[in-house]
mmCIF file of C-alpha atoms in Angstrom:
data_model
loop_
_atom_site.group_PDB
_atom_site.id
_atom_site.type_symbol
_atom_site.label_atom_id
_atom_site.label_comp_id
_atom_site.label_asym_id
_atom_site.label_seq_id
_atom_site.Cartn_x
_atom_site.Cartn_y
_atom_site.Cartn_z
ATOM 1 C CA MET J 22 -0.599 -6.864 -19.691
ATOM 2 C CA ASN J 23 -1.792 -4.888 -22.668
ATOM 3 C CA LYS J 24 1.011 -2.421 -23.473
ATOM 4 C CA ASN J 25 -1.437 -0.156 -25.321
ATOM 5 C CA LYS J 26 -2.879 0.775 -21.928
ATOM 6 C CA LEU J 27 -1.335 2.594 -18.976
ATOM 7 C CA ASP J 28 -0.058 0.444 -16.104
ATOM 8 C CA VAL J 29 -1.489 1.824 -12.855
ATOM 9 C CA LEU J 30 -0.618 0.726 -9.312
ATOM 10 C CA PHE J 31 -3.191 1.435 -6.593
ATOM 11 C CA LEU J 32 -1.535 1.397 -3.171
ATOM 12 C CA ASN J 33 -3.637 0.978 -0.032
ATOM 13 C CA MET J 34 -2.637 0.495 3.611
ATOM 14 C CA TRP J 35 -4.987 -2.432 4.259
ATOM 15 C CA GLY J 36 -6.975 -4.998 2.356
ATOM 16 C CA VAL J 37 -10.261 -3.865 0.863
ATOM 17 C CA ILE J 38 -11.487 -7.308 -0.182
ATOM 18 C CA PRO J 39 -14.087 -7.911 1.032
ATOM 19 C CA PRO J 40 -15.013 -4.247 1.556
ATOM 20 C CA ARG J 41 -15.849 -3.471 5.195
ATOM 21 C CA SER J 42 -16.518 0.260 4.993
ATOM 22 C CA GLY J 43 -17.436 3.073 2.655
ATOM 23 C CA GLY J 44 -13.746 3.863 2.216
ATOM 24 C CA ASP J 45 -13.029 0.258 1.211
ATOM 25 C CA ASN J 46 -15.903 0.403 -1.296
ATOM 26 C CA SER J 47 -14.519 3.657 -2.726
ATOM 27 C CA VAL J 48 -10.986 2.304 -3.151
ATOM 28 C CA LEU J 49 -12.140 -0.966 -4.679
ATOM 29 C CA GLY J 50 -14.702 0.755 -6.918
ATOM 30 C CA LEU J 51 -12.138 3.246 -8.225
ATOM 31 C CA ALA J 52 -9.620 0.483 -8.929
ATOM 32 C CA LEU J 53 -12.220 -1.725 -10.664
ATOM 33 C CA SER J 54 -13.485 1.210 -12.762
ATOM 34 C CA THR J 55 -9.947 2.178 -13.768
ATOM 35 C CA ALA J 56 -9.167 -1.453 -14.659
ATOM 36 C CA LYS J 57 -11.698 -1.196 -17.496
ATOM 37 C CA HIS J 58 -9.427 1.348 -19.210
ATOM 38 C CA ALA J 59 -5.913 0.572 -17.914
ATOM 39 C CA ASN J 60 -3.806 -2.317 -16.650
ATOM 40 C CA CYS J 61 -4.458 -1.984 -12.921
ATOM 41 C CA THR J 62 -2.980 -3.619 -9.859
ATOM 42 C CA LEU J 63 -4.283 -3.066 -6.343
ATOM 43 C CA ALA J 64 -1.509 -3.584 -3.777
ATOM 44 C CA THR J 65 -2.292 -3.737 -0.072
ATOM 45 C CA ILE J 66 -0.007 -4.069 2.946
ATOM 46 C CA ASP J 67 0.070 -7.158 5.156
ATOM 47 C CA GLU J 68 2.353 -7.291 8.208
ATOM 48 C CA ASN J 69 1.942 -11.069 8.463
ATOM 49 C CA ILE J 70 3.712 -12.060 5.243
ATOM 50 C CA SER J 71 7.374 -11.950 4.241
ATOM 51 C CA GLU J 72 7.210 -11.713 0.435
ATOM 52 C CA ILE J 73 4.954 -10.284 -2.252
ATOM 53 C CA ILE J 74 1.894 -12.471 -2.810
ATOM 54 C CA GLU J 75 -0.053 -12.399 -6.055
ATOM 55 C CA CYS J 76 -3.735 -13.017 -5.298
ATOM 56 C CA PRO J 77 -6.448 -14.084 -7.734
ATOM 57 C CA PRO J 78 -7.615 -11.130 -9.853
ATOM 58 C CA ILE J 79 -11.082 -9.642 -9.631
ATOM 59 C CA GLY J 80 -12.179 -9.192 -13.228
ATOM 60 C CA ASP J 81 -9.455 -7.105 -14.891
ATOM 61 C CA LEU J 82 -7.989 -5.953 -11.566
ATOM 62 C CA ASN J 83 -4.784 -7.651 -10.399
ATOM 63 C CA ILE J 84 -4.335 -7.984 -6.633
ATOM 64 C CA LEU J 85 -1.039 -8.029 -4.699
ATOM 65 C CA LYS J 86 -0.226 -8.221 -1.001
ATOM 66 C CA LEU J 87 2.986 -6.490 0.033
ATOM 67 C CA PRO J 88 4.981 -7.473 3.116
ATOM 68 C CA ALA J 89 5.793 -5.019 5.879
ATOM 69 C CA SER J 90 7.870 -6.010 8.864
ATOM 70 C CA ASP J 91 5.818 -5.970 12.027
ATOM 71 C CA HIS J 92 7.751 -3.741 14.423
ATOM 72 C CA ARG J 93 5.638 -4.993 17.314
ATOM 73 C CA ARG J 94 7.548 -8.276 17.137
ATOM 74 C CA ASN J 95 10.849 -6.530 17.789
ATOM 75 C CA ARG J 96 11.466 -6.546 21.559
ATOM 76 C CA LEU J 97 13.599 -3.387 21.510
ATOM 77 C CA ASN J 98 10.867 -1.431 19.685
ATOM 78 C CA ARG J 99 8.229 -2.695 22.110
ATOM 79 C CA LEU J 100 10.321 -1.482 25.049
ATOM 80 C CA ALA J 101 11.602 1.771 23.551
ATOM 81 C CA ALA J 102 8.448 3.084 21.923
ATOM 82 C CA PRO J 103 5.408 1.002 22.867
ATOM 83 C CA LYS J 104 2.891 3.813 22.436
ATOM 84 C CA LEU J 105 4.453 5.012 19.199
ATOM 85 C CA LEU J 106 4.296 1.781 17.215
ATOM 86 C CA TYR J 107 1.417 -0.190 18.707
ATOM 87 C CA GLY J 108 -2.071 -0.037 17.309
ATOM 88 C CA ASN J 109 -3.662 -0.003 13.914
ATOM 89 C CA THR J 110 -4.480 3.671 13.576
ATOM 90 C CA PRO J 111 -3.314 5.110 10.223
ATOM 91 C CA PRO J 112 -0.606 7.356 11.786
ATOM 92 C CA LYS J 113 0.923 4.435 13.709
ATOM 93 C CA ARG J 114 0.808 2.159 10.660
ATOM 94 C CA SER J 115 2.356 4.967 8.629
ATOM 95 C CA LEU J 116 5.308 5.165 11.030
ATOM 96 C CA ARG J 117 5.831 1.403 10.957
ATOM 97 C CA TYR J 118 5.574 1.221 7.167
ATOM 98 C CA ALA J 119 7.904 4.182 6.616
ATOM 99 C CA HIS J 120 10.636 2.282 8.484
ATOM 100 C CA SER J 121 9.936 -1.171 7.071
ATOM 101 C CA ALA J 122 12.883 -2.251 4.919
ATOM 102 C CA VAL J 123 10.957 -5.161 3.412
ATOM 103 C CA LEU J 124 8.101 -2.845 2.344
ATOM 104 C CA ARG J 125 10.539 -0.283 0.951
ATOM 105 C CA ASP J 126 12.245 -3.020 -1.110
ATOM 106 C CA SER J 127 8.877 -4.269 -2.418
ATOM 107 C CA LEU J 128 7.770 -0.757 -3.373
ATOM 108 C CA THR J 129 11.104 -0.037 -5.056
ATOM 109 C CA LYS J 130 10.699 -3.155 -7.225
ATOM 110 C CA LEU J 131 7.075 -2.402 -8.056
ATOM 111 C CA THR J 132 7.003 1.332 -8.764
ATOM 112 C CA GLY J 133 9.418 1.075 -11.682
ATOM 113 C CA ASN J 134 6.942 -1.188 -13.509
ATOM 114 C CA TYR J 135 4.046 1.291 -13.544
ATOM 115 C CA ASP J 136 3.159 4.467 -15.421
ATOM 116 C CA ALA J 137 1.339 5.923 -12.396
ATOM 117 C CA VAL J 138 0.899 5.177 -8.689
ATOM 118 C CA VAL J 139 -2.383 5.991 -6.966
ATOM 119 C CA LEU J 140 -2.231 6.614 -3.215
ATOM 120 C CA ASN J 141 -5.564 6.191 -1.469
ATOM 121 C CA HIS J 142 -4.414 7.518 1.892
ATOM 122 C CA PRO J 143 -1.911 10.240 2.782
ATOM 123 C CA TRP J 144 -0.453 7.888 5.386
ATOM 124 C CA MET J 145 1.224 5.822 2.634
ATOM 125 C CA TRP J 146 3.415 8.709 1.491
ATOM 126 C CA PRO J 147 6.254 8.224 4.041
ATOM 127 C CA ALA J 148 6.759 4.607 2.954
ATOM 128 C CA LEU J 149 6.456 5.391 -0.746
ATOM 129 C CA LYS J 150 8.823 8.372 -0.777
ATOM 130 C CA THR J 151 11.656 6.259 0.669
ATOM 131 C CA ALA J 152 11.184 3.738 -2.150
ATOM 132 C CA MET J 153 10.897 6.108 -5.106
ATOM 133 C CA GLN J 154 13.520 5.899 -7.806
ATOM 134 C CA ARG J 155 14.927 8.872 -9.681
ATOM 135 C CA ASN J 156 12.709 8.170 -12.720
ATOM 136 C CA ALA J 157 9.617 7.463 -10.610
ATOM 137 C CA PRO J 158 6.144 7.450 -12.126
ATOM 138 C CA PRO J 159 3.705 10.255 -11.297
ATOM 139 C CA ILE J 160 1.824 9.865 -8.035
ATOM 140 C CA ILE J 161 -1.912 10.490 -7.907
ATOM 141 C CA TYR J 162 -3.557 11.058 -4.547
ATOM 142 C CA THR J 163 -7.220 10.262 -3.952
ATOM 143 C CA GLN J 164 -9.122 10.723 -0.700
ATOM 144 C CA PRO J 165 -11.738 7.973 -0.549
ATOM 145 C CA GLN J 166 -13.573 9.601 2.319
ATOM 146 C CA PRO J 167 -13.437 12.959 4.112
ATOM 147 C CA LEU J 168 -10.775 13.436 6.744
ATOM 148 C CA PRO J 169 -12.192 13.482 10.307
#
């Protein structure tokens, strides 16, 4: 990475490559545009992996997949709170990610390496705040599309 440029981490709840919606296009476009002026990494969450995966870059944009434990696989969680944790709606994902130790550990390792973290959805805040260090970088929030 070029140390004359800022190191920026874009954090998104799901993969945006290939883009499947206007929100995906917005997130990817913002990250690609920023990568022209800063060292940028787009990190997305994947509940089907167990460690950080570095994907091939797109131009100047680095791509990472971050693991999050899938609470649906835990029998006790399925029995105790089936309606709370099932589904892929942003609030339900947010609850799962906020309590995912493997995601928290990944975010803790990553955030210390960046000058700024860009959140593309408010639902990522619960997971990120549990991982923030005392000397955490500034957090920038963008809303890629209007809230319903």
